[in-house]
mmCIF file of C-alpha atoms in Angstrom:
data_model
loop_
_atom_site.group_PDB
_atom_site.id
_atom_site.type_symbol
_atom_site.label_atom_id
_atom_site.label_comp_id
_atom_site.label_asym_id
_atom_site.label_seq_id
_atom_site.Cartn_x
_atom_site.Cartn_y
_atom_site.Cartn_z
ATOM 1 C CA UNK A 1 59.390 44.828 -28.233
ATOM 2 C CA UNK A 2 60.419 44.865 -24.872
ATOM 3 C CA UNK A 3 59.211 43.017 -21.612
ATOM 4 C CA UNK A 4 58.009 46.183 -20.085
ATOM 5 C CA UNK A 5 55.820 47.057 -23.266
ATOM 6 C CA UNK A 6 54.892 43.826 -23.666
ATOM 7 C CA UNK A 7 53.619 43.347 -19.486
ATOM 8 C CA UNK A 8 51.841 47.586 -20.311
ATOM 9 C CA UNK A 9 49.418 46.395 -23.413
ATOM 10 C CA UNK A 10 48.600 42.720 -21.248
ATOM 11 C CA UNK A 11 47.873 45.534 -18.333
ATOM 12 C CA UNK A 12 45.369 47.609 -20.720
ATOM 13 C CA UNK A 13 43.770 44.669 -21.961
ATOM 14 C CA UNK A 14 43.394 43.403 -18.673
ATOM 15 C CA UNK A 15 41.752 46.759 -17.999
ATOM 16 C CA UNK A 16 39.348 46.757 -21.403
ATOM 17 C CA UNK A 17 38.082 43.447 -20.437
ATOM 18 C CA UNK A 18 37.350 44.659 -16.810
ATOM 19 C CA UNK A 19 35.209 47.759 -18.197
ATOM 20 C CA UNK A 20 33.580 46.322 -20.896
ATOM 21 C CA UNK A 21 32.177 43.082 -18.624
ATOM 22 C CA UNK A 22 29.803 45.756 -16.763
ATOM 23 C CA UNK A 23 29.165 47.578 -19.902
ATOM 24 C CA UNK A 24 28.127 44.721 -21.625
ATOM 25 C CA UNK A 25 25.670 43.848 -18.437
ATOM 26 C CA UNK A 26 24.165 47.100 -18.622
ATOM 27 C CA UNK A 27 23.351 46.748 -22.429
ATOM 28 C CA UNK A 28 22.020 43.486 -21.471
ATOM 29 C CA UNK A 29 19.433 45.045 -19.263
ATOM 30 C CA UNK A 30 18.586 47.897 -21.155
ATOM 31 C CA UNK A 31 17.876 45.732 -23.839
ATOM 32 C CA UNK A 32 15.395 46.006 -26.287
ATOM 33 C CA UNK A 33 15.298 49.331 -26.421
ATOM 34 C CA UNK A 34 14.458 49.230 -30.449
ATOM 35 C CA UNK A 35 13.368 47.338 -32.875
ATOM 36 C CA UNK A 36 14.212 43.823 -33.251
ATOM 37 C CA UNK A 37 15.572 41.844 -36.976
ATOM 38 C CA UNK A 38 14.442 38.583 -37.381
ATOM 39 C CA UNK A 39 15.949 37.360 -40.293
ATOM 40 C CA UNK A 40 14.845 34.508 -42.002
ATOM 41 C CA UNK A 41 16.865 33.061 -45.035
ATOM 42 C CA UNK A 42 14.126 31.769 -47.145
ATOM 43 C CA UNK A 43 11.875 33.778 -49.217
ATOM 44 C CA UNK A 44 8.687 34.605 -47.816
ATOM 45 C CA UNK A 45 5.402 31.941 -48.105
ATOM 46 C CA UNK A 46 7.900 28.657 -46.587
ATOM 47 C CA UNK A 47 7.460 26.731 -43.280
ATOM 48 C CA UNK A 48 10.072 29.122 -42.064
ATOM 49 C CA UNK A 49 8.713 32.309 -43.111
ATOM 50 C CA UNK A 50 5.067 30.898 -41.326
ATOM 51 C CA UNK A 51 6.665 30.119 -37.962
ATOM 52 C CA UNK A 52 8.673 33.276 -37.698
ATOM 53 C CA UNK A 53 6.231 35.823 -38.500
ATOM 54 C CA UNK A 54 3.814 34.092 -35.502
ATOM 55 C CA UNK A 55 6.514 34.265 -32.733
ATOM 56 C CA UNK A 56 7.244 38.074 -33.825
ATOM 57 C CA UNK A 57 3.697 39.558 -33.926
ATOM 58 C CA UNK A 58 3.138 38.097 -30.075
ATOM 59 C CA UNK A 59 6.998 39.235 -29.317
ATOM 60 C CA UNK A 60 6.434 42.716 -30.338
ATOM 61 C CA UNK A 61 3.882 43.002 -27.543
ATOM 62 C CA UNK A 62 5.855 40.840 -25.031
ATOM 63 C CA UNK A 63 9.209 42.934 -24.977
ATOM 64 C CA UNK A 64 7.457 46.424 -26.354
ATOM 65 C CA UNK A 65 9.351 46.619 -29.223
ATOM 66 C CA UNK A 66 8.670 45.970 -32.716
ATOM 67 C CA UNK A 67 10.309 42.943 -33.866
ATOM 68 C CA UNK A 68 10.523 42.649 -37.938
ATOM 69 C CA UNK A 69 10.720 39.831 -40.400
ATOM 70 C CA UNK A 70 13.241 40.247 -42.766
ATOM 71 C CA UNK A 71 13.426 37.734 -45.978
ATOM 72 C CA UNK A 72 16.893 37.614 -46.940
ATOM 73 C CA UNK A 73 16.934 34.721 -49.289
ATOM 74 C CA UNK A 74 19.513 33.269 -51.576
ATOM 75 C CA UNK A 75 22.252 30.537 -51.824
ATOM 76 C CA UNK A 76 19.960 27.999 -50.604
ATOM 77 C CA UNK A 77 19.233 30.079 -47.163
ATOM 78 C CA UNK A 78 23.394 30.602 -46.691
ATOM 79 C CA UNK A 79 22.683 34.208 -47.819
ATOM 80 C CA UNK A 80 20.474 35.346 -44.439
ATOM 81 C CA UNK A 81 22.529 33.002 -42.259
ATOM 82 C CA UNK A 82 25.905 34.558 -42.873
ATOM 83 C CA UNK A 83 24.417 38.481 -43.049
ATOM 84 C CA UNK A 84 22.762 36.819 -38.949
ATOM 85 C CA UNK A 85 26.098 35.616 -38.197
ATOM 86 C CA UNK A 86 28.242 38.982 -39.334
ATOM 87 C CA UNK A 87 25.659 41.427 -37.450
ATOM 88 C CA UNK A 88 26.927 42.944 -34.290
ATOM 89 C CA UNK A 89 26.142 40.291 -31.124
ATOM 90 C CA UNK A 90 23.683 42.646 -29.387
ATOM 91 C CA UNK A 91 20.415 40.735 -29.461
ATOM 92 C CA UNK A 92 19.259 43.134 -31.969
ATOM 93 C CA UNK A 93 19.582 40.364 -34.854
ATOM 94 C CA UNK A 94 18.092 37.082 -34.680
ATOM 95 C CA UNK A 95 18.208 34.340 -37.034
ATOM 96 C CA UNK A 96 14.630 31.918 -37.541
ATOM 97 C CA UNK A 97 15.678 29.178 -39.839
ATOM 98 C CA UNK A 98 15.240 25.225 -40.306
ATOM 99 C CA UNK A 99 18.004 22.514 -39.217
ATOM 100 C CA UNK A 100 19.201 23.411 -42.629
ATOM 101 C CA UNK A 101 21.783 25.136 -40.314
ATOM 102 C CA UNK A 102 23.319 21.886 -39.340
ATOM 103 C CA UNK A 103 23.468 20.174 -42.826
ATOM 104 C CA UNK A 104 24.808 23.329 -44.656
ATOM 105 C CA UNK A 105 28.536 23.542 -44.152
ATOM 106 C CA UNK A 106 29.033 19.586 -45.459
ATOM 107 C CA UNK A 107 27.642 20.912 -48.526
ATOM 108 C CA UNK A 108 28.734 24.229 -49.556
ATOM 109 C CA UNK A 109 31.860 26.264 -48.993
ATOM 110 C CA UNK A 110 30.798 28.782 -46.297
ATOM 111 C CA UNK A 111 32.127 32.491 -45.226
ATOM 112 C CA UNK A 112 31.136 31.894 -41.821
ATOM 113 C CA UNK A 113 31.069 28.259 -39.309
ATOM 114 C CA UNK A 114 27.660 27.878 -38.041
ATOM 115 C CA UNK A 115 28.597 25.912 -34.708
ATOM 116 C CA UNK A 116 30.537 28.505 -34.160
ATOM 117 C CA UNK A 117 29.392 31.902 -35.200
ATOM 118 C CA UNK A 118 25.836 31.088 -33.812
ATOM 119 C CA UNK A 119 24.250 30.551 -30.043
ATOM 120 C CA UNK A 120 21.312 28.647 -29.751
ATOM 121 C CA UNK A 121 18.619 30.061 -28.248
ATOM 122 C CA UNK A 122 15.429 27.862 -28.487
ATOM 123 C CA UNK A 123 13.658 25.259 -30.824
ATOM 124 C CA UNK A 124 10.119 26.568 -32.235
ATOM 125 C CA UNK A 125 8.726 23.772 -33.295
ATOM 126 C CA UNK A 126 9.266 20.258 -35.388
ATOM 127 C CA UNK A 127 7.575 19.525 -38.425
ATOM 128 C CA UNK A 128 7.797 16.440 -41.064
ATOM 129 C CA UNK A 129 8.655 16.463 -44.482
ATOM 130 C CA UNK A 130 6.084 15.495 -47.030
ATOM 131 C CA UNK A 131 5.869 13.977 -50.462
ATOM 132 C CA UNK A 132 3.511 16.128 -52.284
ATOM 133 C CA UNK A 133 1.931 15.360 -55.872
ATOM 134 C CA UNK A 134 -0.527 17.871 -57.661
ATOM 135 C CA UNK A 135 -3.837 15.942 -58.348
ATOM 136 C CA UNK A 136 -3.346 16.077 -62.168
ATOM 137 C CA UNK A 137 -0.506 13.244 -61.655
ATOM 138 C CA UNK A 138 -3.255 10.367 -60.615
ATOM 139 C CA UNK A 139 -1.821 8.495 -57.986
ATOM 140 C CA UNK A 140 -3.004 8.218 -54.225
ATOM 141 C CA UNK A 141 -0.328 5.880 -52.389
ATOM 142 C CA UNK A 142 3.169 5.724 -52.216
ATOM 143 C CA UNK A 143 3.266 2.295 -53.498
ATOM 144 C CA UNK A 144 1.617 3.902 -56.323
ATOM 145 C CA UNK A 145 4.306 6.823 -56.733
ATOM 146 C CA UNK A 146 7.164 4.440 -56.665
ATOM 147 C CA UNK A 147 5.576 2.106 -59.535
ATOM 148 C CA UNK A 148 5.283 5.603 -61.631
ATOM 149 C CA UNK A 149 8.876 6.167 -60.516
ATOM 150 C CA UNK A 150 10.179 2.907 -61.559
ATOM 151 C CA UNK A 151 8.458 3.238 -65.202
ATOM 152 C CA UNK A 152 10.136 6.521 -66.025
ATOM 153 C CA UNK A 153 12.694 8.573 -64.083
ATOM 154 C CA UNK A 154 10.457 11.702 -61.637
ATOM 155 C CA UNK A 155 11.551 15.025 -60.926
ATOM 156 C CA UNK A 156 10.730 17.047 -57.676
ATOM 157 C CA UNK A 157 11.306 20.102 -56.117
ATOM 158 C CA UNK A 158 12.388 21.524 -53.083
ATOM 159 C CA UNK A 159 13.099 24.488 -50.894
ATOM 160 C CA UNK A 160 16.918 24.083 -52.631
ATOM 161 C CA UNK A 161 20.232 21.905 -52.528
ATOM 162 C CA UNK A 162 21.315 20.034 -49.264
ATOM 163 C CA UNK A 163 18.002 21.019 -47.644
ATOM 164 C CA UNK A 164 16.282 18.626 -45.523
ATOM 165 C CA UNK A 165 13.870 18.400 -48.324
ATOM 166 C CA UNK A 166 16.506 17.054 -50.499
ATOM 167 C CA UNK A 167 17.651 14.726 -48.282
ATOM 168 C CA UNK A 168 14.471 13.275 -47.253
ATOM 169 C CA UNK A 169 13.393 12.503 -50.692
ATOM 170 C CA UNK A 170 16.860 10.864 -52.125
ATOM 171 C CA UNK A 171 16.870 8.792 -48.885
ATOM 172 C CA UNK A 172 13.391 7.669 -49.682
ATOM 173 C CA UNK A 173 14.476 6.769 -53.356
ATOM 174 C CA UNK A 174 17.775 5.062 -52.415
ATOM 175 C CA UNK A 175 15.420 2.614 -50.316
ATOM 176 C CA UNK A 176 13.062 2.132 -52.822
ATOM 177 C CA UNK A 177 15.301 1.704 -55.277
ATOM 178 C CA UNK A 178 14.221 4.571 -57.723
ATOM 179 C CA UNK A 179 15.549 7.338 -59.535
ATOM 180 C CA UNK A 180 14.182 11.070 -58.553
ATOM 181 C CA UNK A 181 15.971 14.184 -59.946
ATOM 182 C CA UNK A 182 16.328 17.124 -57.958
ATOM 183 C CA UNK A 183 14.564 20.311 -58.579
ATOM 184 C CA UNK A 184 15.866 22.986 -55.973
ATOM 185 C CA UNK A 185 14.066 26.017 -55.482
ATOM 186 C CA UNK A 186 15.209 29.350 -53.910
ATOM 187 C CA UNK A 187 12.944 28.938 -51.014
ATOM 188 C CA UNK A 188 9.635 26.787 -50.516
ATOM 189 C CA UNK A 189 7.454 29.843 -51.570
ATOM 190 C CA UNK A 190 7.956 29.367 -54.987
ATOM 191 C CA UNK A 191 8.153 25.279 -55.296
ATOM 192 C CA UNK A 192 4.629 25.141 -53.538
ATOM 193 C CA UNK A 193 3.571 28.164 -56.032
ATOM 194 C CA UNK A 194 4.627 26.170 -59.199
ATOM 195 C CA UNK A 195 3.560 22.757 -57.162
ATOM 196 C CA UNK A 196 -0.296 24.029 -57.077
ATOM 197 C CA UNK A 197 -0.194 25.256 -60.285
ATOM 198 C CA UNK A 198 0.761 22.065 -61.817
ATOM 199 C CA UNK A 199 4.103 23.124 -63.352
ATOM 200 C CA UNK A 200 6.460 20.578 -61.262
ATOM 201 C CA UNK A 201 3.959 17.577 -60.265
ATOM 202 C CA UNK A 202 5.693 16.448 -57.112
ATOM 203 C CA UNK A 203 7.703 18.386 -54.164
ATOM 204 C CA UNK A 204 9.245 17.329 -51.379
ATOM 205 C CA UNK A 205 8.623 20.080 -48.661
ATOM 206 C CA UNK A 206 7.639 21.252 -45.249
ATOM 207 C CA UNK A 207 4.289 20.777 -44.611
ATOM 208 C CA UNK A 208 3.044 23.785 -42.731
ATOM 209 C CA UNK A 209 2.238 25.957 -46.244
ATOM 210 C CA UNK A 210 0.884 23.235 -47.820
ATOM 211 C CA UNK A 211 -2.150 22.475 -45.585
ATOM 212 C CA UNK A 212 -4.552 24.618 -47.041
ATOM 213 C CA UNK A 213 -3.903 23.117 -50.685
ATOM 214 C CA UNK A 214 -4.395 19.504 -49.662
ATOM 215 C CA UNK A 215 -7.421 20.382 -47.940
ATOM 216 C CA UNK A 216 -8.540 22.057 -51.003
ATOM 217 C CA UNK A 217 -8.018 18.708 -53.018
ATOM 218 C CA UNK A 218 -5.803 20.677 -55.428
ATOM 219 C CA UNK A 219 -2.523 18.102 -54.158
ATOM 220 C CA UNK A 220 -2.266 14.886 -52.310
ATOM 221 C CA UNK A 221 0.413 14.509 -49.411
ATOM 222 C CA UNK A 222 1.775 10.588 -49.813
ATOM 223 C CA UNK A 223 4.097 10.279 -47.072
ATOM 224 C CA UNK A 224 5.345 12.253 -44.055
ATOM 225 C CA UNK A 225 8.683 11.867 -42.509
ATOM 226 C CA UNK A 226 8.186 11.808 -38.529
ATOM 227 C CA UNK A 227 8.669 9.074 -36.770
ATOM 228 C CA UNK A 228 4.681 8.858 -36.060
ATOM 229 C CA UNK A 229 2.056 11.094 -37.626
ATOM 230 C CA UNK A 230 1.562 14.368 -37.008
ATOM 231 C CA UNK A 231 -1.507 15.546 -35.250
ATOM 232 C CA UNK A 232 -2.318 17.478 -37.940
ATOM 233 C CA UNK A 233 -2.408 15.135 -40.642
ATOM 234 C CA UNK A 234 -3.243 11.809 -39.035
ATOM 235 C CA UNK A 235 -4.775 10.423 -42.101
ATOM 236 C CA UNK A 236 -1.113 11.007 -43.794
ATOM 237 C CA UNK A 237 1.129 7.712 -43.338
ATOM 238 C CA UNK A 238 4.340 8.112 -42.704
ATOM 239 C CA UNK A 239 7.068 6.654 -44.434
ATOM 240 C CA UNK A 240 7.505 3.558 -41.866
ATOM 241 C CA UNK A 241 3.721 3.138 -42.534
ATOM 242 C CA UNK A 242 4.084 2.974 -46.256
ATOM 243 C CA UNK A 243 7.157 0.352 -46.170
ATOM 244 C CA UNK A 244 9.931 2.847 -46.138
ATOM 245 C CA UNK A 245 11.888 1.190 -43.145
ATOM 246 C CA UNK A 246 14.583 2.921 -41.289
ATOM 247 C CA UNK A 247 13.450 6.794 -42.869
ATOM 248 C CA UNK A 248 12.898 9.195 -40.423
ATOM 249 C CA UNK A 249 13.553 12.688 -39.766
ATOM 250 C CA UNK A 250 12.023 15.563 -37.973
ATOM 251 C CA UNK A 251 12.218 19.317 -39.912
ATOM 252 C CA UNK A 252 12.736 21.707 -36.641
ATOM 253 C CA UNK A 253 12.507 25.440 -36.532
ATOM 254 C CA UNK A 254 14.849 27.316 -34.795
ATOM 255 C CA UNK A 255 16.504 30.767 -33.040
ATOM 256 C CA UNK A 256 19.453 31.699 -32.991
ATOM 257 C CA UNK A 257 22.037 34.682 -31.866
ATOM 258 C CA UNK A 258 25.260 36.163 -33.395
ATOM 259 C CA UNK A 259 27.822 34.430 -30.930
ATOM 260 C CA UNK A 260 28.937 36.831 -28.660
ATOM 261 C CA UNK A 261 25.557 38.051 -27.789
ATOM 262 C CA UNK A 262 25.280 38.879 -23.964
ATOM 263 C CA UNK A 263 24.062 35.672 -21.764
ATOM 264 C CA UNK A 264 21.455 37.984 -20.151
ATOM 265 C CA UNK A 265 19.613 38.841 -23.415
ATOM 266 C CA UNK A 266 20.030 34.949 -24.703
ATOM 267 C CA UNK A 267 17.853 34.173 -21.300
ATOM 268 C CA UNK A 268 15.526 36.686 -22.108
ATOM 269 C CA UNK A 269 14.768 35.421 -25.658
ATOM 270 C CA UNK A 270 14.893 31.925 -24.210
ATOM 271 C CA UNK A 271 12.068 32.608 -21.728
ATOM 272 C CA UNK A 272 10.016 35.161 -23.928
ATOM 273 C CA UNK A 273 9.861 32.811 -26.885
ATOM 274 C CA UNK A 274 8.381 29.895 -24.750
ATOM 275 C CA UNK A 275 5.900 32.149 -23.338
ATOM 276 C CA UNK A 276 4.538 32.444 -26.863
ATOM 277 C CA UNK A 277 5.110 28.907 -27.119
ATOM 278 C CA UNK A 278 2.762 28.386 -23.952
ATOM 279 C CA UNK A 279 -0.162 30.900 -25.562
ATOM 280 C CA UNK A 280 -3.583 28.309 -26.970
ATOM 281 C CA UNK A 281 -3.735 30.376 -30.121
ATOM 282 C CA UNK A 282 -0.079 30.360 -31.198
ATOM 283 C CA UNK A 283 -0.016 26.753 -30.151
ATOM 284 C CA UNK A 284 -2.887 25.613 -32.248
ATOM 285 C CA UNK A 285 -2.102 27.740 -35.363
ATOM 286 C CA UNK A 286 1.185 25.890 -35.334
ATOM 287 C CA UNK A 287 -0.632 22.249 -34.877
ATOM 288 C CA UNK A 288 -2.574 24.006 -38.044
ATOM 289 C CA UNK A 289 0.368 24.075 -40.223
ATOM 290 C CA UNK A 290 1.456 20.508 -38.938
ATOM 291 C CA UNK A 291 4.542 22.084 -36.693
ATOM 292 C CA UNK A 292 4.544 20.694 -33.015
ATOM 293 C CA UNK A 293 5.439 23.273 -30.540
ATOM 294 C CA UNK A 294 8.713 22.432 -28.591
ATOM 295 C CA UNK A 295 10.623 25.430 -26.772
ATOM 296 C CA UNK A 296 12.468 24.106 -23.818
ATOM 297 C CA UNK A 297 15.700 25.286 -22.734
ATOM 298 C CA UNK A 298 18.713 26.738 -24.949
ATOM 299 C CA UNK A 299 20.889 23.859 -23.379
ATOM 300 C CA UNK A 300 18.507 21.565 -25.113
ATOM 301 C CA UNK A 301 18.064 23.238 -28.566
ATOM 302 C CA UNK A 302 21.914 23.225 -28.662
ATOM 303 C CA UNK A 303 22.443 19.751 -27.597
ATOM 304 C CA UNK A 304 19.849 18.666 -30.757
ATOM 305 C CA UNK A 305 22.030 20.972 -33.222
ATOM 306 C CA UNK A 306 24.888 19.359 -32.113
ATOM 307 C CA UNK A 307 23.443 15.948 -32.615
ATOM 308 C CA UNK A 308 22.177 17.231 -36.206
ATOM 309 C CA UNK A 309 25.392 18.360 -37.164
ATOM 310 C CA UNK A 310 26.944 14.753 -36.631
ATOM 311 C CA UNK A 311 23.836 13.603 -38.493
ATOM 312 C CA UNK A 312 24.079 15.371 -41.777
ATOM 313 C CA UNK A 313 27.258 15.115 -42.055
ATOM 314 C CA UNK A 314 26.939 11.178 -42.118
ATOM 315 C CA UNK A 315 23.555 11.551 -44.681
ATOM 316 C CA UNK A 316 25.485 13.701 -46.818
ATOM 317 C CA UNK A 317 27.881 11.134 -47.298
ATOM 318 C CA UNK A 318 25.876 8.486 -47.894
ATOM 319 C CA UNK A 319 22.802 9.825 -50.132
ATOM 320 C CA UNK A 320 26.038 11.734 -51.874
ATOM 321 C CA UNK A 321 24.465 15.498 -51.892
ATOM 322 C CA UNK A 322 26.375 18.452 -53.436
ATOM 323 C CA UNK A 323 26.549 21.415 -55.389
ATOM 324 C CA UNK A 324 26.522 20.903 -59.131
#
């Protein structure tokens, strides 16, 4: 190929990228002009599923759009994330899922690199994990658990492999010197389903869904995994409080882009979503389902997934989680 060929096709891309900057711009303030996808890797019923489907019925009215829920579980949520991360970057897909996010490529062998096929866009909300028993199983502390535990070997389930869930409840076990086998589920729906009905007796999960059955008296929460006790279950200790030194870790909810989506519509999202944030009814219907309402800035949501990413990838290591 000659110079001269070579210095023409440098010229036209030269050109491309100076038309498609203001094209791009004008997208990004025409935008929405049609529905919205939120898609949300988990099936629906989960913490995730509960958060998303309150920020879209108040963001359909903010930006005059509808904006949709779509469930697109599977592959312990790596389904939805990498059909989010292949959709075209127009703000027209979003992606609502847990910190899950940053713990999932030190587990499983991924078609897509979260860091850096996603943009952050905001935090929802934080939430802790809880240790959940069904009634039928007898026991009211977690001193009492782990002398049940240390008799015979326990199951639980969870929301599915290298979730938070997971991780949270093999920490807990490695400290207290038990032995829990793992029960992963294809989303939280379905534990918490099988969890009130008695047929797996303890679950490690989110705690936003399962509010209404321990106020019902049909399970018992033992131990949450915030560093202090959420609003919404103060009478819940957390795992410091029960003797568990050192465990703690905060479930967050999150948005987030294709990468490549348009600055101008990230901003938008940003500053829409903590509107809704700012609303007294979305606020306290969160603090209902024991997730704290966060927003900030997309500079700050990406710092924390940063920070996340470092941090699974050390508990990974260490509580030795991976794909059987």
């Amino acid at each position: 190929m000659t110079k001269a060929m070579n210095m023409s096709r440098i010229g036209a891309a030269l050109l491309a990228l100076l038309f498609a900057a203001p094209i791009a711009a004008a997208r990004a303030d025409e935008w929405p002009s049609r529905t919205i996808r939120f898609i949300v890797p988990f099936p629906p019923g989960g913490s995730t599923d509960v958060g998303a489907r309150l920020i879209a019925n108040v963001l359909s009215r903010a930006l005059h759009q509808q904006v949709v829920v779509e469930n697109r579980s599977g592959a312990d949520g790596n389904i939805g994330m990498e059909a989010a991360a292949k959709s075209a970057p127009d703000g027209y897909t979003v992606l609502v899922t847990t910190d899950q996010i940053a713990s999932t490529a030190h587990i499983f062998r991924l078609n897509f690199d979260p860091p850096k096929d996603f943009v952050p866009v905001i935090q929802i909300s934080r939430q802790p994990v809880v240790l959940a028993v069904h009634a039928s199983l007898g026991i009211d502390t977690l001193a009492d658990f782990i002398a049940l535990a240390k008799r015979s070997p326990m199951s639980f389930a969870t929301s599915g492999v290298g979730s938070q869930q997971q991780m949270v409840a093999e920490w807990f076990a490695q400290i207290a010197g038990i032995k829990l086998v793992h029960v992963p589920y294809r989303g939280g729906g379905q534990a918490i389903n099988d969890l009130v009905a008695g047929h797996v007796k303890v679950a490690s999960l989110g705690s936003s869904p399962l509010i209404p059955h321990y106020k019902a008296g049909t399970i018992k929460l033992l131990a949450q995994s915030t560093a202090t006790r959420s609003p919404s279950l103060p009478e819940v200790p957390t795992y410091e409080d029960a003797g568990i030194k050192g465990l703690v870790l905060a479930q967050w909810l999150g948005v987030f882009v294709p990468a490549g989506t348009p600055a101008p519509i990230v901003a938008r999202l940003n500053a829409e979503i903590n509107k809704v944030l700012a609303e007294p009814d979305i606020r306290a219907n969160l603090l209902k389902a024991a997730q704290e309402p966060i927003g900030g800035s997309a500079e700050a949501f990406a710092k924390l997934f940063h920070d996340d990413d470092e941090k699974y990838a050390r508990l990974v290591k260490q509580l030795n989680i991976h794909v059987d």
